[in-house]
PDB file of N, CA and C in Angstrom:
ATOM      1  N   MET I  28       0.833  -1.180   0.000  1.00 47.00           N
ATOM      2  CA  MET I  28       0.000   0.000   0.000  1.00 47.00           C
ATOM      3  C   MET I  28       0.879   1.244   0.000  1.00 47.00           C
ATOM      4  N   GLU I  29       1.002   1.842  -1.124  1.00 55.00           N
ATOM      5  CA  GLU I  29       1.859   3.003  -1.234  1.00 55.00           C
ATOM      6  C   GLU I  29       1.180   4.265  -0.742  1.00 55.00           C
ATOM      7  N   GLY I  30      -0.116   4.341  -0.803  1.00 53.00           N
ATOM      8  CA  GLY I  30      -0.839   5.553  -0.447  1.00 53.00           C
ATOM      9  C   GLY I  30      -0.917   5.821   1.045  1.00 53.00           C
ATOM     10  N   SER I  31      -0.789   4.803   1.860  1.00 56.00           N
ATOM     11  CA  SER I  31      -0.899   5.015   3.306  1.00 56.00           C
ATOM     12  C   SER I  31       0.482   5.225   3.909  1.00 56.00           C
ATOM     13  N   ARG I  32       0.528   6.132   4.831  1.00 60.00           N
ATOM     14  CA  ARG I  32       1.794   6.452   5.503  1.00 60.00           C
ATOM     15  C   ARG I  32       1.547   6.404   6.995  1.00 60.00           C
ATOM     16  N   ARG I  33       2.362   5.668   7.677  1.00 60.00           N
ATOM     17  CA  ARG I  33       2.243   5.594   9.134  1.00 60.00           C
ATOM     18  C   ARG I  33       3.132   6.652   9.757  1.00 60.00           C
ATOM     19  N   ALA I  34       2.620   7.249  10.803  1.00 54.00           N
ATOM     20  CA  ALA I  34       3.405   8.250  11.519  1.00 54.00           C
ATOM     21  C   ALA I  34       4.488   7.556  12.332  1.00 54.00           C
ATOM     22  N   SER I  35       5.670   8.102  12.270  1.00 55.00           N
ATOM     23  CA  SER I  35       6.769   7.521  13.034  1.00 55.00           C
ATOM     24  C   SER I  35       6.613   7.906  14.504  1.00 55.00           C
ATOM     25  N   PRO I  36       7.261   7.177  15.401  1.00 52.00           N
ATOM     26  CA  PRO I  36       7.195   7.534  16.828  1.00 52.00           C
ATOM     27  C   PRO I  36       7.745   8.927  17.104  1.00 52.00           C
ATOM     28  N   GLU I  37       8.732   9.370  16.314  1.00 55.00           N
ATOM     29  CA  GLU I  37       9.275  10.713  16.510  1.00 55.00           C
ATOM     30  C   GLU I  37       8.222  11.780  16.204  1.00 55.00           C
ATOM     31  N   ASP I  38       7.417  11.564  15.157  1.00 54.00           N
ATOM     32  CA  ASP I  38       6.357  12.516  14.815  1.00 54.00           C
ATOM     33  C   ASP I  38       5.303  12.572  15.916  1.00 54.00           C
ATOM     34  N   GLU I  39       4.974  11.406  16.468  1.00 56.00           N
ATOM     35  CA  GLU I  39       3.992  11.378  17.551  1.00 56.00           C
ATOM     36  C   GLU I  39       4.529  12.059  18.800  1.00 56.00           C
ATOM     37  N   ASP I  40       5.823  11.863  19.092  1.00 58.00           N
ATOM     38  CA  ASP I  40       6.434  12.526  20.246  1.00 58.00           C
ATOM     39  C   ASP I  40       6.470  14.031  20.059  1.00 58.00           C
ATOM     40  N   ALA I  41       6.754  14.491  18.838  1.00 61.00           N
ATOM     41  CA  ALA I  41       6.786  15.931  18.573  1.00 61.00           C
ATOM     42  C   ALA I  41       5.398  16.535  18.738  1.00 61.00           C
ATOM     43  N   GLY I  42       4.372  15.823  18.310  1.00 66.00           N
ATOM     44  CA  GLY I  42       3.008  16.322  18.479  1.00 66.00           C
ATOM     45  C   GLY I  42       2.623  16.412  19.946  1.00 66.00           C
ATOM     46  N   CYS I  43       3.016  15.400  20.713  1.00 73.00           N
ATOM     47  CA  CYS I  43       2.736  15.414  22.153  1.00 73.00           C
ATOM     48  C   CYS I  43       3.518  16.527  22.843  1.00 73.00           C
ATOM     49  N   LEU I  44       4.783  16.690  22.465  1.00 74.00           N
ATOM     50  CA  LEU I  44       5.609  17.743  23.048  1.00 74.00           C
ATOM     51  C   LEU I  44       5.043  19.120  22.708  1.00 74.00           C
ATOM     52  N   ARG I  45       4.537  19.260  21.493  1.00 73.00           N
ATOM     53  CA  ARG I  45       3.945  20.537  21.085  1.00 73.00           C
ATOM     54  C   ARG I  45       2.772  20.902  21.992  1.00 73.00           C
ATOM     55  N   TRP I  46       1.930  19.938  22.299  1.00 77.00           N
ATOM     56  CA  TRP I  46       0.790  20.216  23.173  1.00 77.00           C
ATOM     57  C   TRP I  46       1.224  20.474  24.610  1.00 77.00           C
ATOM     58  N   VAL I  47       2.214  19.724  25.073  1.00 80.00           N
ATOM     59  CA  VAL I  47       2.689  19.895  26.447  1.00 80.00           C
ATOM     60  C   VAL I  47       3.346  21.257  26.630  1.00 80.00           C
ATOM     61  N   MET I  48       4.100  21.720  25.660  1.00 80.00           N
ATOM     62  CA  MET I  48       4.793  23.002  25.779  1.00 80.00           C
ATOM     63  C   MET I  48       3.882  24.182  25.441  1.00 80.00           C
ATOM     64  N   ALA I  49       2.804  23.949  24.718  1.00 82.00           N
ATOM     65  CA  ALA I  49       1.900  25.042  24.363  1.00 82.00           C
ATOM     66  C   ALA I  49       1.205  25.612  25.596  1.00 82.00           C
ATOM     67  N   VAL I  50       0.944  24.797  26.588  1.00 88.00           N
ATOM     68  CA  VAL I  50       0.242  25.279  27.784  1.00 88.00           C
ATOM     69  C   VAL I  50       1.090  26.278  28.579  1.00 88.00           C
ATOM     70  N   PRO I  51       2.328  25.939  28.992  1.00 88.00           N
ATOM     71  CA  PRO I  51       3.096  26.947  29.732  1.00 88.00           C
ATOM     72  C   PRO I  51       3.461  28.159  28.884  1.00 88.00           C
ATOM     73  N   LEU I  52       3.726  27.952  27.589  1.00 89.00           N
ATOM     74  CA  LEU I  52       4.032  29.096  26.735  1.00 89.00           C
ATOM     75  C   LEU I  52       2.813  29.998  26.569  1.00 89.00           C
ATOM     76  N   GLY I  53       1.650  29.402  26.417  1.00 91.00           N
ATOM     77  CA  GLY I  53       0.427  30.202  26.318  1.00 91.00           C
ATOM     78  C   GLY I  53       0.163  30.990  27.589  1.00 91.00           C
ATOM     79  N   ILE I  54       0.389  30.369  28.731  1.00 94.00           N
ATOM     80  CA  ILE I  54       0.209  31.070  30.014  1.00 94.00           C
ATOM     81  C   ILE I  54       1.204  32.213  30.139  1.00 94.00           C
ATOM     82  N   LEU I  55       2.464  31.980  29.762  1.00 94.00           N
ATOM     83  CA  LEU I  55       3.462  33.056  29.816  1.00 94.00           C
ATOM     84  C   LEU I  55       3.108  34.197  28.869  1.00 94.00           C
ATOM     85  N   HIS I  56       2.587  33.869  27.693  1.00 95.00           N
ATOM     86  CA  HIS I  56       2.174  34.918  26.751  1.00 95.00           C
ATOM     87  C   HIS I  56       1.010  35.730  27.318  1.00 95.00           C
ATOM     88  N   LEU I  57       0.075  35.068  27.976  1.00 96.00           N
ATOM     89  CA  LEU I  57      -1.047  35.791  28.586  1.00 96.00           C
ATOM     90  C   LEU I  57      -0.579  36.688  29.729  1.00 96.00           C
ATOM     91  N   ILE I  58       0.341  36.204  30.544  1.00 96.00           N
ATOM     92  CA  ILE I  58       0.888  37.019  31.639  1.00 96.00           C
ATOM     93  C   ILE I  58       1.594  38.239  31.076  1.00 96.00           C
ATOM     94  N   ALA I  59       2.424  38.020  30.055  1.00 97.00           N
ATOM     95  CA  ALA I  59       3.144  39.131  29.442  1.00 97.00           C
ATOM     96  C   ALA I  59       2.182  40.126  28.802  1.00 97.00           C
ATOM     97  N   ALA I  60       1.137  39.625  28.154  1.00 97.00           N
ATOM     98  CA  ALA I  60       0.158  40.520  27.527  1.00 97.00           C
ATOM     99  C   ALA I  60      -0.573  41.351  28.587  1.00 97.00           C
ATOM    100  N   TRP I  61      -0.884  40.750  29.721  1.00 98.00           N
ATOM    101  CA  TRP I  61      -1.552  41.494  30.792  1.00 98.00           C
ATOM    102  C   TRP I  61      -0.670  42.631  31.311  1.00 98.00           C
ATOM    103  N   PHE I  62       0.582  42.331  31.589  1.00 97.00           N
ATOM    104  CA  PHE I  62       1.472  43.369  32.097  1.00 97.00           C
ATOM    105  C   PHE I  62       1.776  44.429  31.047  1.00 97.00           C
ATOM    106  N   LEU I  63       1.806  44.047  29.774  1.00 97.00           N
ATOM    107  CA  LEU I  63       1.970  45.049  28.717  1.00 97.00           C
ATOM    108  C   LEU I  63       0.750  45.955  28.655  1.00 97.00           C
ATOM    109  N   TYR I  64      -0.431  45.369  28.798  1.00 98.00           N
ATOM    110  CA  TYR I  64      -1.651  46.177  28.840  1.00 98.00           C
ATOM    111  C   TYR I  64      -1.604  47.165  30.007  1.00 98.00           C
ATOM    112  N   VAL I  65      -1.178  46.701  31.162  1.00 96.00           N
ATOM    113  CA  VAL I  65      -1.065  47.569  32.334  1.00 96.00           C
ATOM    114  C   VAL I  65      -0.082  48.705  32.054  1.00 96.00           C
ATOM    115  N   ALA I  66       1.072  48.370  31.461  1.00 95.00           N
ATOM    116  CA  ALA I  66       2.083  49.392  31.170  1.00 95.00           C
ATOM    117  C   ALA I  66       1.576  50.410  30.157  1.00 95.00           C
ATOM    118  N   LEU I  67       0.746  49.983  29.224  1.00 96.00           N
ATOM    119  CA  LEU I  67       0.230  50.911  28.217  1.00 96.00           C
ATOM    120  C   LEU I  67      -0.986  51.690  28.708  1.00 96.00           C
ATOM    121  N   ALA I  68      -1.715  51.133  29.675  1.00 96.00           N
ATOM    122  CA  ALA I  68      -2.953  51.777  30.133  1.00 96.00           C
ATOM    123  C   ALA I  68      -2.708  52.834  31.208  1.00 96.00           C
ATOM    124  N   ILE I  69      -1.604  52.728  31.920  1.00 93.00           N
ATOM    125  CA  ILE I  69      -1.329  53.707  32.983  1.00 93.00           C
ATOM    126  C   ILE I  69      -0.987  55.048  32.356  1.00 93.00           C
ATOM    127  N   ARG I  70      -1.664  56.071  32.833  1.00 91.00           N
ATOM    128  CA  ARG I  70      -1.410  57.424  32.349  1.00 91.00           C
ATOM    129  C   ARG I  70      -1.014  58.310  33.525  1.00 91.00           C
ATOM    130  N   PRO I  71       0.205  58.811  33.503  1.00 89.00           N
ATOM    131  CA  PRO I  71       0.628  59.702  34.590  1.00 89.00           C
ATOM    132  C   PRO I  71      -0.174  61.005  34.556  1.00 89.00           C
ATOM    133  N   SER I  72      -0.462  61.543  35.727  1.00 89.00           N
ATOM    134  CA  SER I  72      -1.214  62.799  35.823  1.00 89.00           C
ATOM    135  C   SER I  72      -0.352  63.997  35.457  1.00 89.00           C
ATOM    136  N   GLY I  73       0.938  63.855  35.596  1.00 86.00           N
ATOM    137  CA  GLY I  73       1.866  64.935  35.281  1.00 86.00           C
ATOM    138  C   GLY I  73       3.281  64.468  35.486  1.00 86.00           C
ATOM    139  N   SER I  74       4.216  65.398  35.315  1.00 85.00           N
ATOM    140  CA  SER I  74       5.617  65.017  35.470  1.00 85.00           C
ATOM    141  C   SER I  74       5.963  64.672  36.915  1.00 85.00           C
ATOM    142  N   TRP I  75       5.133  65.077  37.834  1.00 88.00           N
ATOM    143  CA  TRP I  75       5.354  64.811  39.258  1.00 88.00           C
ATOM    144  C   TRP I  75       4.826  63.447  39.696  1.00 88.00           C
ATOM    145  N   ASP I  76       4.113  62.736  38.842  1.00 88.00           N
ATOM    146  CA  ASP I  76       3.454  61.477  39.210  1.00 88.00           C
ATOM    147  C   ASP I  76       4.448  60.306  39.115  1.00 88.00           C
ATOM    148  N   HIS I  77       5.345  60.215  40.073  1.00 90.00           N
ATOM    149  CA  HIS I  77       6.394  59.199  40.050  1.00 90.00           C
ATOM    150  C   HIS I  77       5.846  57.790  40.260  1.00 90.00           C
ATOM    151  N   ASP I  78       4.741  57.668  40.984  1.00 93.00           N
ATOM    152  CA  ASP I  78       4.155  56.341  41.191  1.00 93.00           C
ATOM    153  C   ASP I  78       3.653  55.747  39.873  1.00 93.00           C
ATOM    154  N   ALA I  79       3.047  56.561  39.025  1.00 92.00           N
ATOM    155  CA  ALA I  79       2.574  56.076  37.728  1.00 92.00           C
ATOM    156  C   ALA I  79       3.752  55.676  36.850  1.00 92.00           C
ATOM    157  N   TYR I  80       4.807  56.479  36.858  1.00 92.00           N
ATOM    158  CA  TYR I  80       5.992  56.139  36.074  1.00 92.00           C
ATOM    159  C   TYR I  80       6.627  54.847  36.579  1.00 92.00           C
ATOM    160  N   ALA I  81       6.650  54.659  37.890  1.00 94.00           N
ATOM    161  CA  ALA I  81       7.185  53.416  38.455  1.00 94.00           C
ATOM    162  C   ALA I  81       6.311  52.221  38.065  1.00 94.00           C
ATOM    163  N   GLY I  82       4.998  52.403  38.026  1.00 95.00           N
ATOM    164  CA  GLY I  82       4.100  51.337  37.594  1.00 95.00           C
ATOM    165  C   GLY I  82       4.309  50.969  36.134  1.00 95.00           C
ATOM    166  N   ILE I  83       4.549  51.963  35.297  1.00 95.00           N
ATOM    167  CA  ILE I  83       4.803  51.702  33.878  1.00 95.00           C
ATOM    168  C   ILE I  83       6.103  50.916  33.718  1.00 95.00           C
ATOM    169  N   VAL I  84       7.138  51.351  34.418  1.00 95.00           N
ATOM    170  CA  VAL I  84       8.426  50.660  34.331  1.00 95.00           C
ATOM    171  C   VAL I  84       8.304  49.229  34.846  1.00 95.00           C
ATOM    172  N   LEU I  85       7.587  49.035  35.944  1.00 96.00           N
ATOM    173  CA  LEU I  85       7.396  47.690  36.486  1.00 96.00           C
ATOM    174  C   LEU I  85       6.614  46.813  35.505  1.00 96.00           C
ATOM    175  N   GLY I  86       5.577  47.356  34.890  1.00 97.00           N
ATOM    176  CA  GLY I  86       4.821  46.596  33.895  1.00 97.00           C
ATOM    177  C   GLY I  86       5.680  46.216  32.697  1.00 97.00           C
ATOM    178  N   CYS I  87       6.503  47.151  32.234  1.00 97.00           N
ATOM    179  CA  CYS I  87       7.405  46.869  31.113  1.00 97.00           C
ATOM    180  C   CYS I  87       8.446  45.829  31.496  1.00 97.00           C
ATOM    181  N   PHE I  88       9.011  45.966  32.686  1.00 97.00           N
ATOM    182  CA  PHE I  88      10.022  45.018  33.149  1.00 97.00           C
ATOM    183  C   PHE I  88       9.439  43.607  33.257  1.00 97.00           C
ATOM    184  N   THR I  89       8.248  43.493  33.817  1.00 97.00           N
ATOM    185  CA  THR I  89       7.610  42.183  33.964  1.00 97.00           C
ATOM    186  C   THR I  89       7.262  41.592  32.602  1.00 97.00           C
ATOM    187  N   THR I  90       6.850  42.432  31.666  1.00 97.00           N
ATOM    188  CA  THR I  90       6.579  41.959  30.311  1.00 97.00           C
ATOM    189  C   THR I  90       7.842  41.407  29.673  1.00 97.00           C
ATOM    190  N   VAL I  91       8.932  42.150  29.772  1.00 97.00           N
ATOM    191  CA  VAL I  91      10.198  41.703  29.188  1.00 97.00           C
ATOM    192  C   VAL I  91      10.680  40.427  29.874  1.00 97.00           C
ATOM    193  N   LEU I  92      10.523  40.331  31.184  1.00 97.00           N
ATOM    194  CA  LEU I  92      10.936  39.143  31.920  1.00 97.00           C
ATOM    195  C   LEU I  92      10.139  37.908  31.490  1.00 97.00           C
ATOM    196  N   ALA I  93       8.822  38.031  31.413  1.00 96.00           N
ATOM    197  CA  ALA I  93       7.981  36.896  31.002  1.00 96.00           C
ATOM    198  C   ALA I  93       8.276  36.498  29.559  1.00 96.00           C
ATOM    199  N   ASN I  94       8.491  37.486  28.691  1.00 96.00           N
ATOM    200  CA  ASN I  94       8.809  37.170  27.301  1.00 96.00           C
ATOM    201  C   ASN I  94      10.187  36.543  27.169  1.00 96.00           C
ATOM    202  N   GLY I  95      11.147  36.980  27.982  1.00 96.00           N
ATOM    203  CA  GLY I  95      12.466  36.351  27.964  1.00 96.00           C
ATOM    204  C   GLY I  95      12.403  34.897  28.389  1.00 96.00           C
ATOM    205  N   LEU I  96      11.588  34.614  29.398  1.00 95.00           N
ATOM    206  CA  LEU I  96      11.412  33.231  29.837  1.00 95.00           C
ATOM    207  C   LEU I  96      10.741  32.399  28.741  1.00 95.00           C
ATOM    208  N   ALA I  97       9.730  32.959  28.085  1.00 92.00           N
ATOM    209  CA  ALA I  97       9.058  32.242  26.998  1.00 92.00           C
ATOM    210  C   ALA I  97      10.018  31.987  25.835  1.00 92.00           C
ATOM    211  N   LEU I  98      10.848  32.961  25.506  1.00 92.00           N
ATOM    212  CA  LEU I  98      11.834  32.765  24.441  1.00 92.00           C
ATOM    213  C   LEU I  98      12.850  31.700  24.830  1.00 92.00           C
ATOM    214  N   ALA I  99      13.279  31.716  26.086  1.00 91.00           N
ATOM    215  CA  ALA I  99      14.240  30.710  26.541  1.00 91.00           C
ATOM    216  C   ALA I  99      13.646  29.306  26.468  1.00 91.00           C
ATOM    217  N   ILE I 100      12.399  29.172  26.861  1.00 88.00           N
ATOM    218  CA  ILE I 100      11.737  27.861  26.788  1.00 88.00           C
ATOM    219  C   ILE I 100      11.609  27.408  25.344  1.00 88.00           C
ATOM    220  N   THR I 101      11.367  28.336  24.437  1.00 87.00           N
ATOM    221  CA  THR I 101      11.165  27.983  23.033  1.00 87.00           C
ATOM    222  C   THR I 101      12.483  27.711  22.312  1.00 87.00           C
ATOM    223  N   ILE I 102      13.526  28.472  22.625  1.00 88.00           N
ATOM    224  CA  ILE I 102      14.762  28.400  21.838  1.00 88.00           C
ATOM    225  C   ILE I 102      15.783  27.420  22.406  1.00 88.00           C
ATOM    226  N   LEU I 103      15.991  27.413  23.707  1.00 85.00           N
ATOM    227  CA  LEU I 103      17.130  26.677  24.275  1.00 85.00           C
ATOM    228  C   LEU I 103      17.071  25.159  24.093  1.00 85.00           C
ATOM    229  N   PRO I 104      16.000  24.473  24.482  1.00 78.00           N
ATOM    230  CA  PRO I 104      16.012  23.020  24.270  1.00 78.00           C
ATOM    231  C   PRO I 104      15.820  22.687  22.783  1.00 78.00           C
ATOM    232  N   PRO I 105      16.731  21.939  22.174  1.00 76.00           N
ATOM    233  CA  PRO I 105      16.611  21.649  20.741  1.00 76.00           C
ATOM    234  C   PRO I 105      15.342  20.877  20.382  1.00 76.00           C
ATOM    235  N   THR I 106      14.903  19.985  21.264  1.00 75.00           N
ATOM    236  CA  THR I 106      13.692  19.223  20.948  1.00 75.00           C
ATOM    237  C   THR I 106      12.468  20.134  20.907  1.00 75.00           C
ATOM    238  N   VAL I 107      12.407  21.103  21.805  1.00 75.00           N
ATOM    239  CA  VAL I 107      11.279  22.040  21.807  1.00 75.00           C
ATOM    240  C   VAL I 107      11.360  22.945  20.588  1.00 75.00           C
ATOM    241  N   ARG I 108      12.549  23.401  20.259  1.00 72.00           N
ATOM    242  CA  ARG I 108      12.727  24.282  19.107  1.00 72.00           C
ATOM    243  C   ARG I 108      12.254  23.599  17.824  1.00 72.00           C
ATOM    244  N   ARG I 109      12.578  22.312  17.666  1.00 76.00           N
ATOM    245  CA  ARG I 109      12.147  21.583  16.471  1.00 76.00           C
ATOM    246  C   ARG I 109      10.643  21.336  16.475  1.00 76.00           C
ATOM    247  N   ALA I 110      10.084  21.069  17.644  1.00 77.00           N
ATOM    248  CA  ALA I 110       8.666  20.699  17.715  1.00 77.00           C
ATOM    249  C   ALA I 110       7.732  21.900  17.596  1.00 77.00           C
ATOM    250  N   MET I 111       8.112  23.043  18.148  1.00 78.00           N
ATOM    251  CA  MET I 111       7.187  24.170  18.247  1.00 78.00           C
ATOM    252  C   MET I 111       7.063  24.962  16.954  1.00 78.00           C
ATOM    253  N   GLY I 112       8.129  25.191  16.270  1.00 79.00           N
ATOM    254  CA  GLY I 112       8.067  25.981  15.054  1.00 79.00           C
ATOM    255  C   GLY I 112       8.359  27.449  15.327  1.00 79.00           C
ATOM    256  N   PRO I 113       8.690  28.195  14.285  1.00 82.00           N
ATOM    257  CA  PRO I 113       9.140  29.579  14.471  1.00 82.00           C
ATOM    258  C   PRO I 113       8.040  30.569  14.842  1.00 82.00           C
ATOM    259  N   TRP I 114       6.787  30.267  14.582  1.00 86.00           N
ATOM    260  CA  TRP I 114       5.736  31.257  14.869  1.00 86.00           C
ATOM    261  C   TRP I 114       5.538  31.467  16.360  1.00 86.00           C
ATOM    262  N   TRP I 115       6.036  30.558  17.193  1.00 85.00           N
ATOM    263  CA  TRP I 115       5.956  30.750  18.645  1.00 85.00           C
ATOM    264  C   TRP I 115       6.899  31.848  19.129  1.00 85.00           C
ATOM    265  N   LEU I 116       7.801  32.295  18.280  1.00 89.00           N
ATOM    266  CA  LEU I 116       8.715  33.379  18.639  1.00 89.00           C
ATOM    267  C   LEU I 116       8.095  34.757  18.414  1.00 89.00           C
ATOM    268  N   VAL I 117       7.059  34.833  17.612  1.00 93.00           N
ATOM    269  CA  VAL I 117       6.481  36.134  17.244  1.00 93.00           C
ATOM    270  C   VAL I 117       5.840  36.866  18.435  1.00 93.00           C
ATOM    271  N   PRO I 118       4.955  36.255  19.225  1.00 94.00           N
ATOM    272  CA  PRO I 118       4.337  37.013  20.323  1.00 94.00           C
ATOM    273  C   PRO I 118       5.327  37.577  21.335  1.00 94.00           C
ATOM    274  N   PRO I 119       6.309  36.788  21.836  1.00 94.00           N
ATOM    275  CA  PRO I 119       7.213  37.397  22.811  1.00 94.00           C
ATOM    276  C   PRO I 119       8.105  38.473  22.212  1.00 94.00           C
ATOM    277  N   LEU I 120       8.518  38.306  20.956  1.00 95.00           N
ATOM    278  CA  LEU I 120       9.356  39.330  20.345  1.00 95.00           C
ATOM    279  C   LEU I 120       8.573  40.625  20.125  1.00 95.00           C
ATOM    280  N   ALA I 121       7.341  40.506  19.655  1.00 97.00           N
ATOM    281  CA  ALA I 121       6.529  41.705  19.410  1.00 97.00           C
ATOM    282  C   ALA I 121       6.181  42.419  20.717  1.00 97.00           C
ATOM    283  N   MET I 122       5.719  41.662  21.709  1.00 97.00           N
ATOM    284  CA  MET I 122       5.384  42.290  22.992  1.00 97.00           C
ATOM    285  C   MET I 122       6.618  42.857  23.674  1.00 97.00           C
ATOM    286  N   GLY I 123       7.737  42.170  23.550  1.00 96.00           N
ATOM    287  CA  GLY I 123       8.970  42.663  24.143  1.00 96.00           C
ATOM    288  C   GLY I 123       9.432  43.963  23.520  1.00 96.00           C
ATOM    289  N   MET I 124       9.292  44.070  22.206  1.00 97.00           N
ATOM    290  CA  MET I 124       9.692  45.319  21.543  1.00 97.00           C
ATOM    291  C   MET I 124       8.791  46.477  21.942  1.00 97.00           C
ATOM    292  N   VAL I 125       7.486  46.240  22.017  1.00 97.00           N
ATOM    293  CA  VAL I 125       6.561  47.304  22.432  1.00 97.00           C
ATOM    294  C   VAL I 125       6.867  47.733  23.868  1.00 97.00           C
ATOM    295  N   ALA I 126       7.117  46.766  24.743  1.00 96.00           N
ATOM    296  CA  ALA I 126       7.424  47.090  26.137  1.00 96.00           C
ATOM    297  C   ALA I 126       8.729  47.871  26.248  1.00 96.00           C
ATOM    298  N   MET I 127       9.722  47.499  25.462  1.00 96.00           N
ATOM    299  CA  MET I 127      10.999  48.220  25.518  1.00 96.00           C
ATOM    300  C   MET I 127      10.856  49.655  25.009  1.00 96.00           C
ATOM    301  N   VAL I 128      10.074  49.846  23.959  1.00 95.00           N
ATOM    302  CA  VAL I 128       9.848  51.204  23.443  1.00 95.00           C
ATOM    303  C   VAL I 128       9.129  52.044  24.493  1.00 95.00           C
ATOM    304  N   ARG I 129       8.116  51.487  25.123  1.00 94.00           N
ATOM    305  CA  ARG I 129       7.386  52.213  26.174  1.00 94.00           C
ATOM    306  C   ARG I 129       8.313  52.554  27.337  1.00 94.00           C
ATOM    307  N   TRP I 130       9.137  51.604  27.738  1.00 94.00           N
ATOM    308  CA  TRP I 130      10.073  51.788  28.844  1.00 94.00           C
ATOM    309  C   TRP I 130      11.066  52.906  28.521  1.00 94.00           C
ATOM    310  N   VAL I 131      11.619  52.879  27.312  1.00 93.00           N
ATOM    311  CA  VAL I 131      12.597  53.902  26.920  1.00 93.00           C
ATOM    312  C   VAL I 131      11.946  55.278  26.871  1.00 93.00           C
ATOM    313  N   MET I 132      10.735  55.355  26.335  1.00 91.00           N
ATOM    314  CA  MET I 132      10.069  56.657  26.233  1.00 91.00           C
ATOM    315  C   MET I 132       9.736  57.217  27.612  1.00 91.00           C
ATOM    316  N   VAL I 133       9.351  56.364  28.543  1.00 91.00           N
ATOM    317  CA  VAL I 133       9.054  56.825  29.894  1.00 91.00           C
ATOM    318  C   VAL I 133      10.334  57.213  30.618  1.00 91.00           C
ATOM    319  N   SER I 134      11.401  56.441  30.404  1.00 85.00           N
ATOM    320  CA  SER I 134      12.674  56.733  31.071  1.00 85.00           C
ATOM    321  C   SER I 134      13.267  58.062  30.620  1.00 85.00           C
ATOM    322  N   ARG I 135      12.985  58.451  29.389  1.00 82.00           N
ATOM    323  CA  ARG I 135      13.485  59.731  28.876  1.00 82.00           C
ATOM    324  C   ARG I 135      12.616  60.901  29.327  1.00 82.00           C
ATOM    325  N   GLY I 136      11.554  60.621  30.020  1.00 72.00           N
ATOM    326  CA  GLY I 136      10.702  61.684  30.537  1.00 72.00           C
ATOM    327  C   GLY I 136       9.633  62.146  29.561  1.00 72.00           C
ATOM    328  N   GLY I 137       9.484  61.429  28.451  1.00 60.00           N
ATOM    329  CA  GLY I 137       8.496  61.812  27.461  1.00 60.00           C
ATOM    330  C   GLY I 137       7.086  61.385  27.825  1.00 60.00           C
ATOM    331  N   GLY I 138       6.962  60.495  28.763  1.00 55.00           N
ATOM    332  CA  GLY I 138       5.632  60.037  29.167  1.00 55.00           C
ATOM    333  C   GLY I 138       5.077  58.964  28.290  1.00 55.00           C
ATOM    334  N   GLY I 139       5.834  58.505  27.302  1.00 51.00           N
ATOM    335  CA  GLY I 139       5.360  57.425  26.455  1.00 51.00           C
ATOM    336  C   GLY I 139       4.468  57.903  25.349  1.00 51.00           C
ATOM    337  N   TRP I 140       3.463  57.131  25.011  1.00 53.00           N
ATOM    338  CA  TRP I 140       2.591  57.430  23.879  1.00 53.00           C
ATOM    339  C   TRP I 140       1.403  58.294  24.260  1.00 53.00           C
ATOM    340  N   PHE I 141       1.314  58.715  25.488  1.00 46.00           N
ATOM    341  CA  PHE I 141       0.127  59.447  25.902  1.00 46.00           C
ATOM    342  C   PHE I 141       0.438  60.910  26.072  1.00 46.00           C
TER     343      PHE I 141
END
């Protein structure tokens, strides 16, 4: 039977690994997205509002930290890197870049995008 192809044990293991790793990566992406939302939603009342600026920096820092952990989980183990695919790198890289831009703009005293 030439038309039928059986899945090898390696393919089945990669599929199982993909599902097992998708749960913690998805949770980390949700945590990072929440803290990015917090960092973008906080609006300082003025240049004197140091608590708001500290909240923005903390939200950005936590976003970058969660995204760094997600990237490490995706990239470092070779078996995970082969099983997950490159599209799992897009959310942490995009959220990390937005958080870094917000952090830099707040650190320069510009107040960010608001």
